[in-house]
Amino acid sequence: MSIAPPPTRPLSDLKKTGQKALTSYRPFWAKRFGPAPFLPMSREEMTQLGWDSCDIIIVSGDAYVDHPSFGMAVIGRTLEAQGFRVGIIAQPDWHSPDAFRALGKPNLFFGVAAGNMDSMINHYTADRKIRSDDVYTPGGGAGKRPDRATLVYTQRCKEAFKDVPVIIGGIEASLRRIAHYDYWQDKVRRSILVDSKADLLVYGNAERAIIEIAHRLSQKKPIESITDVRGTAFMRRPDDASLDGWFEIDSTDVDAPGKIDALLSPYMTTEEAAADQGTDCSKQQEQAQAAAMPGAAGSPGAPVADAAPQPGMPEIKPIKIIRKTLSKTDGRALVTPRDRTVIRLPAYEQVKSDPVLYAHANRVLHLETNPGNARALVQRHSSGGVDRDVWFNPPPIPLTTVEMDHVFDLPYARSPHPVYADENGSHDHATKIPAWEMIRFSVNIMRGCFGGCTFCSITEHEGRVIQSRSEDSVIREIEDIRDKVKGFTGIISDLGGPTANMWHIGCKSPEIEAACRKPSCVYPGICPNLHTDHGPLIKLYRRARALRGVKKILIGSGLRYDLAIESPEYIQELVTHHVGGYLKIAPEHTEGGPLSKMMKPGIGTYDRFKQLFEQASAAAGKKQFLIPYFIAAHPGTADEDMMNLALWLKRNGFRADQVQTFYPSPMATATAMYHSGKNPLKKVTRDSEPVDIVKGERRRRLHKAFLRYHDSNNWPLLREALKDMGRADLIGNGKHHLIPTFQPATDGGYESARRKNSTHAGEKVAPNKPRSGQILTQHTGLPPRVTGAKPAPRGQLTTGGKSAPGGKSAPTGKPAPKPASKRGQR
């Protein structure tokens, strides 16, 4: 097989954008200290390194793992490589500012992030129930970070050192940078920049922006002056003098088609066409008669065109094009230079009370996400009679291959900080961090995703342009794991990223890529401008598994199977050498309605991949299986769609154990559908396409029950629903029936493959602690207050020291038991 070298993004591409390479900055003077074994978490470690202070302190809701899969480590090591002294405050006690003074006052700024996950998603399930664990905490224990961690940490940093700038970032800040729907409060919240009162927000992949900001602050430039860095958001007054020369357009003009000329009928005469437009042909007829007269211009024998004009006729002059400067409010500002144009989104006060405007704002936001053509956005937030604008600069320019190599080749320890070690100095027992264990022997080879799935946050955060490492850089990391990581047995658990098979895949033309505004490169079909050659990835796999000491390389990242079927040789390579018996993929649904709202391919594409997968497994002499993942209660899903999915599952012999219910994460397109009932994938108007939204506990439980049709606890609910849908024919004891007529005795419990996720009837819970599966009544970011009051009587709900009826208990009271008569129905 002849394999072409993988396409790369050279550093020369940056010159066209006016951006500096990560390695082109003059290092800060503290570069002389060299890299630290671990970024310090205490004053004692700073002393050992010879530091008297930190230039930058990063505050994170995750435990500190010095690994390139953890955001704090990547940003910390990247800033360290620029010569800055970086300290880490991980999972601090947020009840007072004391923990935020542990490393002293930073010379430049605090960098605040909630962690690798949004803190609310980290704390609560899709049913708004408290999670029993936190995979980013030693021992997997919950409760080490507050709700809305970015807000709380920023407040504490401001209290600890009032004059130190605070820059927020990470996925929580990135996805909440705009006025956004909050699933946990069921309302639209303000931009997190407004609520946190931070000085600056960095969104997306932050290396390029944070390096530029750090160097400017080190040059004593005030943070208020940093308004031109891509990938940042900041507060600005409407009368800011620096806005001179900018053109502002209303967002409702962005998606307008403009004037469309009607097509003329080829069967109409000239006179009929003129009459149809409200005119006549008299003038044209007079001109034609004059032209036919002897000596007239254009008639036989007429003088040549450059003859002197006839008396009484106007002199013919050339047309001159005169450019006119447009005012900021001129509607024609649509044609102004994109780098000097800002789009005004509907204000927070409008979108919070008008779901249609919210959906429109979400659509415009997603139209302006391509770094090659995105314009700045602005959204007004008013408070106390004062108008302030949140200004969003265009997204950051993606890292080149050389820059990606630089970031991933930094001296990571690839281990949790020693402070988390147990009494034996190990991280493998009581203090094990589950998230680190998952990626301990994995290698991230790329960033970004051009799939555009509406329920996913990868695209919103990392962008649609794939950023790939070089083959040599990936091989070096595998060798480092082999030689340096304790416990390596010869198996690489993953060679992937957000998507397993998008490494070095992208648009065939940089010019087309820079001009494109499509939300997906693979929906509704694969774009003809997308090259789908998996040859370089096959070559990487072969080189990696040929390394000395490497026994097997598994692919654990999600596979884009509609892209994989374009390269049957890749499927054969994957199935023969890199599947450990099971391969998880995500068709998400079988029906066209929900799939169109997800921007996922039809189930026929899955069938084609399954056929190639089974053929390759048979050829390799292996018995391997596909594990498909599906989503329940996604916007656009009717009850009949879930019923048809359940029938498909039964026909194909699948019994889903872990069921994924749609989770409305901030800023996602599907979340805008959920809140507004409109489809932002198309132009949003008051009369535009409505979307079937699955809300309410009973209907969400029903959709989840269809995915677990085999669970006898769900049969009473399914029987009732099938009768209401007129499909009682699916109730019976035959193989073609969905559920049986008989009902065994059940306790209403739920048995999961993950023991912690199981719910058992009559389960006892320790007093004065949140019960697993219990809904909190407040989401302030602070824990329930311990007042010393006696627990509330059973059947009452304690909220802020008062009791209220409700049958549930607050975190400080005892749980109220469920009525015995309803246990079999839950």
mmCIF file of C-alpha atoms in Angstrom, residues 183-472:
data_model
loop_
_atom_site.group_PDB
_atom_site.id
_atom_site.type_symbol
_atom_site.label_atom_id
_atom_site.label_comp_id
_atom_site.label_asym_id
_atom_site.label_seq_id
_atom_site.Cartn_x
_atom_site.Cartn_y
_atom_site.Cartn_z
ATOM 1 C CA TYR A 183 -30.909 23.123 32.925
ATOM 2 C CA TRP A 184 -30.572 22.930 36.700
ATOM 3 C CA GLN A 185 -32.453 26.171 37.353
ATOM 4 C CA ASP A 186 -34.606 25.912 34.220
ATOM 5 C CA LYS A 187 -33.900 29.495 33.220
ATOM 6 C CA VAL A 188 -31.537 31.587 31.123
ATOM 7 C CA ARG A 189 -28.568 32.814 33.139
ATOM 8 C CA ARG A 190 -26.297 35.731 32.377
ATOM 9 C CA SER A 191 -22.848 35.305 30.897
ATOM 10 C CA ILE A 192 -20.548 33.739 33.468
ATOM 11 C CA LEU A 193 -18.235 36.722 32.962
ATOM 12 C CA VAL A 194 -20.948 39.006 34.371
ATOM 13 C CA ASP A 195 -21.856 36.745 37.296
ATOM 14 C CA SER A 196 -18.258 36.003 38.293
ATOM 15 C CA LYS A 197 -16.989 39.593 37.896
ATOM 16 C CA ALA A 198 -13.759 38.192 36.471
ATOM 17 C CA ASP A 199 -11.472 40.506 34.525
ATOM 18 C CA LEU A 200 -11.206 38.375 31.392
ATOM 19 C CA LEU A 201 -12.593 35.124 29.991
ATOM 20 C CA VAL A 202 -10.611 32.769 27.753
ATOM 21 C CA TYR A 203 -12.621 30.235 25.762
ATOM 22 C CA GLY A 204 -11.718 27.263 23.612
ATOM 23 C CA ASN A 205 -8.180 25.892 23.476
ATOM 24 C CA ALA A 206 -6.420 28.584 25.460
ATOM 25 C CA GLU A 207 -2.676 28.176 24.825
ATOM 26 C CA ARG A 208 -2.331 30.906 22.209
ATOM 27 C CA ALA A 209 -4.471 33.426 24.105
ATOM 28 C CA ILE A 210 -3.071 32.808 27.597
ATOM 29 C CA ILE A 211 0.540 33.119 26.435
ATOM 30 C CA GLU A 212 -0.166 36.476 24.777
ATOM 31 C CA ILE A 213 -2.037 37.722 27.859
ATOM 32 C CA ALA A 214 0.709 36.594 30.248
ATOM 33 C CA HIS A 215 3.432 38.360 28.280
ATOM 34 C CA ARG A 216 1.422 41.583 28.078
ATOM 35 C CA LEU A 217 0.748 41.561 31.811
ATOM 36 C CA SER A 218 4.448 40.886 32.459
ATOM 37 C CA GLN A 219 5.142 44.089 30.503
ATOM 38 C CA LYS A 220 2.974 45.963 33.054
ATOM 39 C CA LYS A 221 0.131 46.540 30.615
ATOM 40 C CA PRO A 222 -3.234 46.840 32.412
ATOM 41 C CA ILE A 223 -5.615 43.963 31.849
ATOM 42 C CA GLU A 224 -8.311 46.451 30.778
ATOM 43 C CA SER A 225 -6.198 47.191 27.684
ATOM 44 C CA ILE A 226 -6.245 43.585 26.472
ATOM 45 C CA THR A 227 -9.188 43.710 24.086
ATOM 46 C CA ASP A 228 -7.778 42.365 20.827
ATOM 47 C CA VAL A 229 -6.782 38.782 21.713
ATOM 48 C CA ARG A 230 -8.741 36.124 19.846
ATOM 49 C CA GLY A 231 -10.594 33.592 21.965
ATOM 50 C CA THR A 232 -11.326 36.058 24.769
ATOM 51 C CA ALA A 233 -14.392 37.823 26.149
ATOM 52 C CA PHE A 234 -14.505 40.945 28.291
ATOM 53 C CA MET A 235 -16.848 43.670 29.538
ATOM 54 C CA ARG A 236 -17.065 46.902 27.592
ATOM 55 C CA ARG A 237 -19.083 50.105 27.909
ATOM 56 C CA PRO A 238 -21.292 50.973 24.909
ATOM 57 C CA ASP A 239 -19.608 54.395 24.583
ATOM 58 C CA ASP A 240 -16.061 52.959 24.575
ATOM 59 C CA ALA A 241 -13.900 55.304 22.476
ATOM 60 C CA SER A 242 -11.940 52.351 21.054
ATOM 61 C CA LEU A 243 -15.041 51.321 19.098
ATOM 62 C CA ASP A 244 -14.431 54.069 16.536
ATOM 63 C CA GLY A 245 -13.972 52.469 13.124
ATOM 64 C CA TRP A 246 -16.056 49.407 13.967
ATOM 65 C CA PHE A 247 -19.253 48.535 12.112
ATOM 66 C CA GLU A 248 -22.110 47.073 14.101
ATOM 67 C CA ILE A 249 -24.912 45.046 12.534
ATOM 68 C CA ASP A 250 -27.977 43.566 14.109
ATOM 69 C CA SER A 251 -27.933 39.770 14.326
ATOM 70 C CA THR A 252 -31.351 39.547 12.659
ATOM 71 C CA ASP A 253 -29.689 40.705 9.410
ATOM 72 C CA VAL A 254 -27.020 38.006 9.459
ATOM 73 C CA ASP A 255 -29.264 35.173 8.371
ATOM 74 C CA ALA A 256 -31.435 37.206 5.966
ATOM 75 C CA PRO A 257 -31.347 35.994 2.337
ATOM 76 C CA GLY A 258 -31.579 39.497 0.805
ATOM 77 C CA LYS A 259 -33.483 40.509 -2.330
ATOM 78 C CA ILE A 260 -34.381 37.659 -4.673
ATOM 79 C CA ASP A 261 -35.286 38.474 -8.272
ATOM 80 C CA ALA A 262 -38.232 36.561 -9.706
ATOM 81 C CA LEU A 263 -37.586 34.247 -12.622
ATOM 82 C CA LEU A 264 -39.151 35.313 -15.921
ATOM 83 C CA SER A 265 -41.373 32.829 -17.729
ATOM 84 C CA PRO A 266 -39.787 31.787 -21.045
ATOM 85 C CA TYR A 267 -43.273 31.569 -22.588
ATOM 86 C CA MET A 268 -44.174 35.254 -22.044
ATOM 87 C CA THR A 269 -43.763 37.851 -24.775
ATOM 88 C CA THR A 270 -41.820 41.038 -24.081
ATOM 89 C CA GLU A 271 -45.077 42.987 -23.781
ATOM 90 C CA GLU A 272 -46.530 40.415 -21.353
ATOM 91 C CA ALA A 273 -43.386 40.461 -19.232
ATOM 92 C CA ALA A 274 -43.481 44.261 -19.044
ATOM 93 C CA ALA A 275 -47.158 44.231 -18.133
ATOM 94 C CA ASP A 276 -46.435 41.668 -15.402
ATOM 95 C CA GLN A 277 -43.985 44.168 -13.868
ATOM 96 C CA GLY A 278 -46.488 47.060 -14.113
ATOM 97 C CA THR A 279 -44.830 48.807 -17.119
ATOM 98 C CA ASP A 280 -45.284 48.855 -20.901
ATOM 99 C CA CYS A 281 -43.048 48.659 -23.960
ATOM 100 C CA SER A 282 -43.957 52.042 -25.522
ATOM 101 C CA LYS A 283 -40.551 53.588 -24.816
ATOM 102 C CA GLN A 284 -38.688 50.554 -26.099
ATOM 103 C CA GLN A 285 -40.862 50.551 -29.245
ATOM 104 C CA GLU A 286 -40.148 54.244 -29.922
ATOM 105 C CA GLN A 287 -36.417 53.610 -29.584
ATOM 106 C CA ALA A 288 -36.625 50.645 -31.948
ATOM 107 C CA GLN A 289 -38.481 52.727 -34.560
ATOM 108 C CA ALA A 290 -35.939 55.547 -34.284
ATOM 109 C CA ALA A 291 -33.106 53.053 -34.705
ATOM 110 C CA ALA A 292 -34.689 51.710 -37.904
ATOM 111 C CA MET A 293 -34.780 55.180 -39.600
ATOM 112 C CA PRO A 294 -32.114 55.876 -42.248
ATOM 113 C CA GLY A 295 -28.999 57.378 -40.708
ATOM 114 C CA ALA A 296 -29.937 56.392 -37.211
ATOM 115 C CA ALA A 297 -27.265 54.867 -35.039
ATOM 116 C CA GLY A 298 -27.174 51.143 -35.501
ATOM 117 C CA SER A 299 -29.011 51.217 -38.842
ATOM 118 C CA PRO A 300 -27.366 50.310 -42.161
ATOM 119 C CA GLY A 301 -25.109 53.122 -43.261
ATOM 120 C CA ALA A 302 -25.065 54.752 -39.876
ATOM 121 C CA PRO A 303 -21.871 56.542 -38.774
ATOM 122 C CA VAL A 304 -19.371 54.713 -36.609
ATOM 123 C CA ALA A 305 -19.741 54.729 -32.835
ATOM 124 C CA ASP A 306 -16.965 57.238 -32.158
ATOM 125 C CA ALA A 307 -18.506 59.937 -34.324
ATOM 126 C CA ALA A 308 -19.332 63.259 -32.700
ATOM 127 C CA PRO A 309 -22.611 63.264 -30.732
ATOM 128 C CA GLN A 310 -25.679 64.664 -32.456
ATOM 129 C CA PRO A 311 -26.957 68.065 -31.322
ATOM 130 C CA GLY A 312 -29.314 67.785 -28.377
ATOM 131 C CA MET A 313 -28.050 64.380 -27.295
ATOM 132 C CA PRO A 314 -26.241 64.061 -23.903
ATOM 133 C CA GLU A 315 -22.509 63.424 -23.882
ATOM 134 C CA ILE A 316 -21.579 59.826 -23.018
ATOM 135 C CA LYS A 317 -19.247 59.668 -19.976
ATOM 136 C CA PRO A 318 -17.540 56.667 -18.321
ATOM 137 C CA ILE A 319 -19.077 55.299 -15.108
ATOM 138 C CA LYS A 320 -17.126 56.047 -11.932
ATOM 139 C CA ILE A 321 -17.328 53.831 -8.817
ATOM 140 C CA ILE A 322 -17.238 55.930 -5.661
ATOM 141 C CA ARG A 323 -16.711 54.198 -2.300
ATOM 142 C CA LYS A 324 -18.824 55.511 0.545
ATOM 143 C CA THR A 325 -18.006 55.134 4.224
ATOM 144 C CA LEU A 326 -20.913 53.493 5.997
ATOM 145 C CA SER A 327 -22.112 54.406 9.457
ATOM 146 C CA LYS A 328 -22.149 51.779 12.205
ATOM 147 C CA THR A 329 -25.912 51.500 12.029
ATOM 148 C CA ASP A 330 -26.148 51.247 8.249
ATOM 149 C CA GLY A 331 -27.756 47.970 7.241
ATOM 150 C CA ARG A 332 -25.239 47.601 4.421
ATOM 151 C CA ALA A 333 -22.489 47.063 6.988
ATOM 152 C CA LEU A 334 -22.860 43.374 6.087
ATOM 153 C CA VAL A 335 -20.276 43.987 3.360
ATOM 154 C CA THR A 336 -17.691 45.624 5.622
ATOM 155 C CA PRO A 337 -14.393 43.901 6.491
ATOM 156 C CA ARG A 338 -15.129 41.022 8.829
ATOM 157 C CA ASP A 339 -12.270 41.909 11.160
ATOM 158 C CA ARG A 340 -13.882 45.296 11.865
ATOM 159 C CA THR A 341 -17.492 44.119 12.087
ATOM 160 C CA VAL A 342 -19.300 43.155 15.263
ATOM 161 C CA ILE A 343 -22.677 41.411 15.375
ATOM 162 C CA ARG A 344 -25.047 42.517 18.125
ATOM 163 C CA LEU A 345 -26.953 39.609 19.592
ATOM 164 C CA PRO A 346 -30.270 40.091 21.391
ATOM 165 C CA ALA A 347 -29.625 41.361 24.917
ATOM 166 C CA TYR A 348 -29.742 39.098 27.948
ATOM 167 C CA GLU A 349 -32.959 40.794 29.084
ATOM 168 C CA GLN A 350 -34.540 39.776 25.752
ATOM 169 C CA VAL A 351 -33.353 36.185 25.488
ATOM 170 C CA LYS A 352 -34.161 35.339 29.089
ATOM 171 C CA SER A 353 -37.866 35.958 28.465
ATOM 172 C CA ASP A 354 -38.145 35.106 24.757
ATOM 173 C CA PRO A 355 -37.171 31.511 23.819
ATOM 174 C CA VAL A 356 -37.399 32.297 20.093
ATOM 175 C CA LEU A 357 -34.809 35.058 20.403
ATOM 176 C CA TYR A 358 -32.688 32.694 22.492
ATOM 177 C CA ALA A 359 -32.738 30.111 19.676
ATOM 178 C CA HIS A 360 -31.873 32.835 17.158
ATOM 179 C CA ALA A 361 -28.903 34.007 19.249
ATOM 180 C CA ASN A 362 -27.683 30.416 19.563
ATOM 181 C CA ARG A 363 -27.865 29.962 15.792
ATOM 182 C CA VAL A 364 -25.876 33.139 15.105
ATOM 183 C CA LEU A 365 -23.264 32.126 17.691
ATOM 184 C CA HIS A 366 -22.709 28.800 15.926
ATOM 185 C CA LEU A 367 -22.556 30.482 12.509
ATOM 186 C CA GLU A 368 -19.632 32.569 13.789
ATOM 187 C CA THR A 369 -17.370 29.768 15.027
ATOM 188 C CA ASN A 370 -15.036 29.238 12.074
ATOM 189 C CA PRO A 371 -11.760 31.034 12.917
ATOM 190 C CA GLY A 372 -11.293 31.751 9.218
ATOM 191 C CA ASN A 373 -14.360 33.981 8.846
ATOM 192 C CA ALA A 374 -15.917 34.547 12.296
ATOM 193 C CA ARG A 375 -16.817 38.055 13.353
ATOM 194 C CA ALA A 376 -16.844 39.502 16.836
ATOM 195 C CA LEU A 377 -20.093 39.264 18.812
ATOM 196 C CA VAL A 378 -21.525 41.528 21.471
ATOM 197 C CA GLN A 379 -24.410 41.030 23.910
ATOM 198 C CA ARG A 380 -25.779 43.616 26.308
ATOM 199 C CA HIS A 381 -26.252 42.858 29.985
ATOM 200 C CA SER A 382 -27.937 45.619 31.978
ATOM 201 C CA SER A 383 -27.942 45.852 35.741
ATOM 202 C CA GLY A 384 -29.077 48.626 38.072
ATOM 203 C CA GLY A 385 -29.800 50.933 35.162
ATOM 204 C CA VAL A 386 -26.248 50.572 33.830
ATOM 205 C CA ASP A 387 -25.686 49.085 30.365
ATOM 206 C CA ARG A 388 -22.618 46.907 29.881
ATOM 207 C CA ASP A 389 -21.698 44.843 26.843
ATOM 208 C CA VAL A 390 -20.034 41.455 26.877
ATOM 209 C CA TRP A 391 -17.701 41.461 23.879
ATOM 210 C CA PHE A 392 -16.643 38.140 22.320
ATOM 211 C CA ASN A 393 -13.603 38.208 20.057
ATOM 212 C CA PRO A 394 -13.468 35.634 17.212
ATOM 213 C CA PRO A 395 -12.287 32.102 18.100
ATOM 214 C CA PRO A 396 -8.562 31.358 18.420
ATOM 215 C CA ILE A 397 -6.529 30.315 15.401
ATOM 216 C CA PRO A 398 -5.975 26.522 15.644
ATOM 217 C CA LEU A 399 -2.542 25.295 16.646
ATOM 218 C CA THR A 400 -0.244 24.140 13.873
ATOM 219 C CA THR A 401 1.247 20.651 13.940
ATOM 220 C CA VAL A 402 4.571 22.040 15.212
ATOM 221 C CA GLU A 403 2.766 23.887 18.023
ATOM 222 C CA MET A 404 0.747 20.792 18.955
ATOM 223 C CA ASP A 405 4.010 18.853 19.200
ATOM 224 C CA HIS A 406 5.462 21.577 21.402
ATOM 225 C CA VAL A 407 2.515 21.421 23.823
ATOM 226 C CA PHE A 408 2.503 17.630 24.091
ATOM 227 C CA ASP A 409 6.306 17.295 24.305
ATOM 228 C CA LEU A 410 6.527 19.410 27.468
ATOM 229 C CA PRO A 411 8.026 17.661 30.547
ATOM 230 C CA TYR A 412 4.844 16.234 32.093
ATOM 231 C CA ALA A 413 5.371 13.872 35.025
ATOM 232 C CA ARG A 414 2.383 11.820 33.730
ATOM 233 C CA SER A 415 1.346 11.158 37.325
ATOM 234 C CA PRO A 416 -0.788 12.692 40.095
ATOM 235 C CA HIS A 417 1.009 15.107 42.387
ATOM 236 C CA PRO A 418 2.832 13.352 45.279
ATOM 237 C CA VAL A 419 0.470 15.009 47.764
ATOM 238 C CA TYR A 420 -2.182 12.453 46.720
ATOM 239 C CA ALA A 421 -0.001 9.388 47.359
ATOM 240 C CA ASP A 422 -1.046 6.939 50.072
ATOM 241 C CA GLU A 423 1.135 5.849 52.988
ATOM 242 C CA ASN A 424 3.099 3.579 50.613
ATOM 243 C CA GLY A 425 3.722 6.362 48.114
ATOM 244 C CA SER A 426 1.322 4.774 45.644
ATOM 245 C CA HIS A 427 -1.561 6.220 43.626
ATOM 246 C CA ASP A 428 -3.163 2.845 42.927
ATOM 247 C CA HIS A 429 -5.235 2.175 46.028
ATOM 248 C CA ALA A 430 -7.345 4.307 48.346
ATOM 249 C CA THR A 431 -6.205 7.599 46.808
ATOM 250 C CA LYS A 432 -6.477 6.514 43.181
ATOM 251 C CA ILE A 433 -7.896 9.203 40.883
ATOM 252 C CA PRO A 434 -10.284 7.337 38.531
ATOM 253 C CA ALA A 435 -9.944 9.826 35.648
ATOM 254 C CA TRP A 436 -6.173 9.436 35.696
ATOM 255 C CA GLU A 437 -6.485 5.670 35.779
ATOM 256 C CA MET A 438 -8.636 5.855 32.642
ATOM 257 C CA ILE A 439 -6.047 7.833 30.624
ATOM 258 C CA ARG A 440 -2.891 6.613 32.363
ATOM 259 C CA PHE A 441 -1.668 4.633 29.354
ATOM 260 C CA SER A 442 -3.506 6.512 26.606
ATOM 261 C CA VAL A 443 -2.202 8.998 24.040
ATOM 262 C CA ASN A 444 -4.108 11.996 22.716
ATOM 263 C CA ILE A 445 -3.217 12.450 19.043
ATOM 264 C CA MET A 446 -5.535 15.302 18.007
ATOM 265 C CA ARG A 447 -8.088 17.937 19.023
ATOM 266 C CA GLY A 448 -11.376 19.173 17.608
ATOM 267 C CA CYS A 449 -14.266 17.510 15.780
ATOM 268 C CA PHE A 450 -16.042 18.430 12.556
ATOM 269 C CA GLY A 451 -18.972 16.093 13.251
ATOM 270 C CA GLY A 452 -21.101 18.883 14.692
ATOM 271 C CA CYS A 453 -23.398 16.664 16.790
ATOM 272 C CA THR A 454 -25.896 19.073 18.315
ATOM 273 C CA PHE A 455 -25.841 17.487 21.790
ATOM 274 C CA CYS A 456 -22.044 17.483 22.096
ATOM 275 C CA SER A 457 -19.825 20.207 23.577
ATOM 276 C CA ILE A 458 -16.551 19.191 21.927
ATOM 277 C CA THR A 459 -17.161 21.316 18.844
ATOM 278 C CA GLU A 460 -18.277 24.336 20.899
ATOM 279 C CA HIS A 461 -15.100 24.147 22.982
ATOM 280 C CA GLU A 462 -12.333 22.812 20.731
ATOM 281 C CA GLY A 463 -13.704 23.856 17.339
ATOM 282 C CA ARG A 464 -14.390 22.103 14.034
ATOM 283 C CA VAL A 465 -10.858 22.405 12.642
ATOM 284 C CA ILE A 466 -8.795 19.307 13.451
ATOM 285 C CA GLN A 467 -5.473 20.020 15.176
ATOM 286 C CA SER A 468 -3.150 17.043 14.815
ATOM 287 C CA ARG A 469 0.201 16.086 16.243
ATOM 288 C CA SER A 470 2.977 14.700 14.076
ATOM 289 C CA GLU A 471 3.600 10.977 13.890
ATOM 290 C CA ASP A 472 7.020 11.360 15.530
#
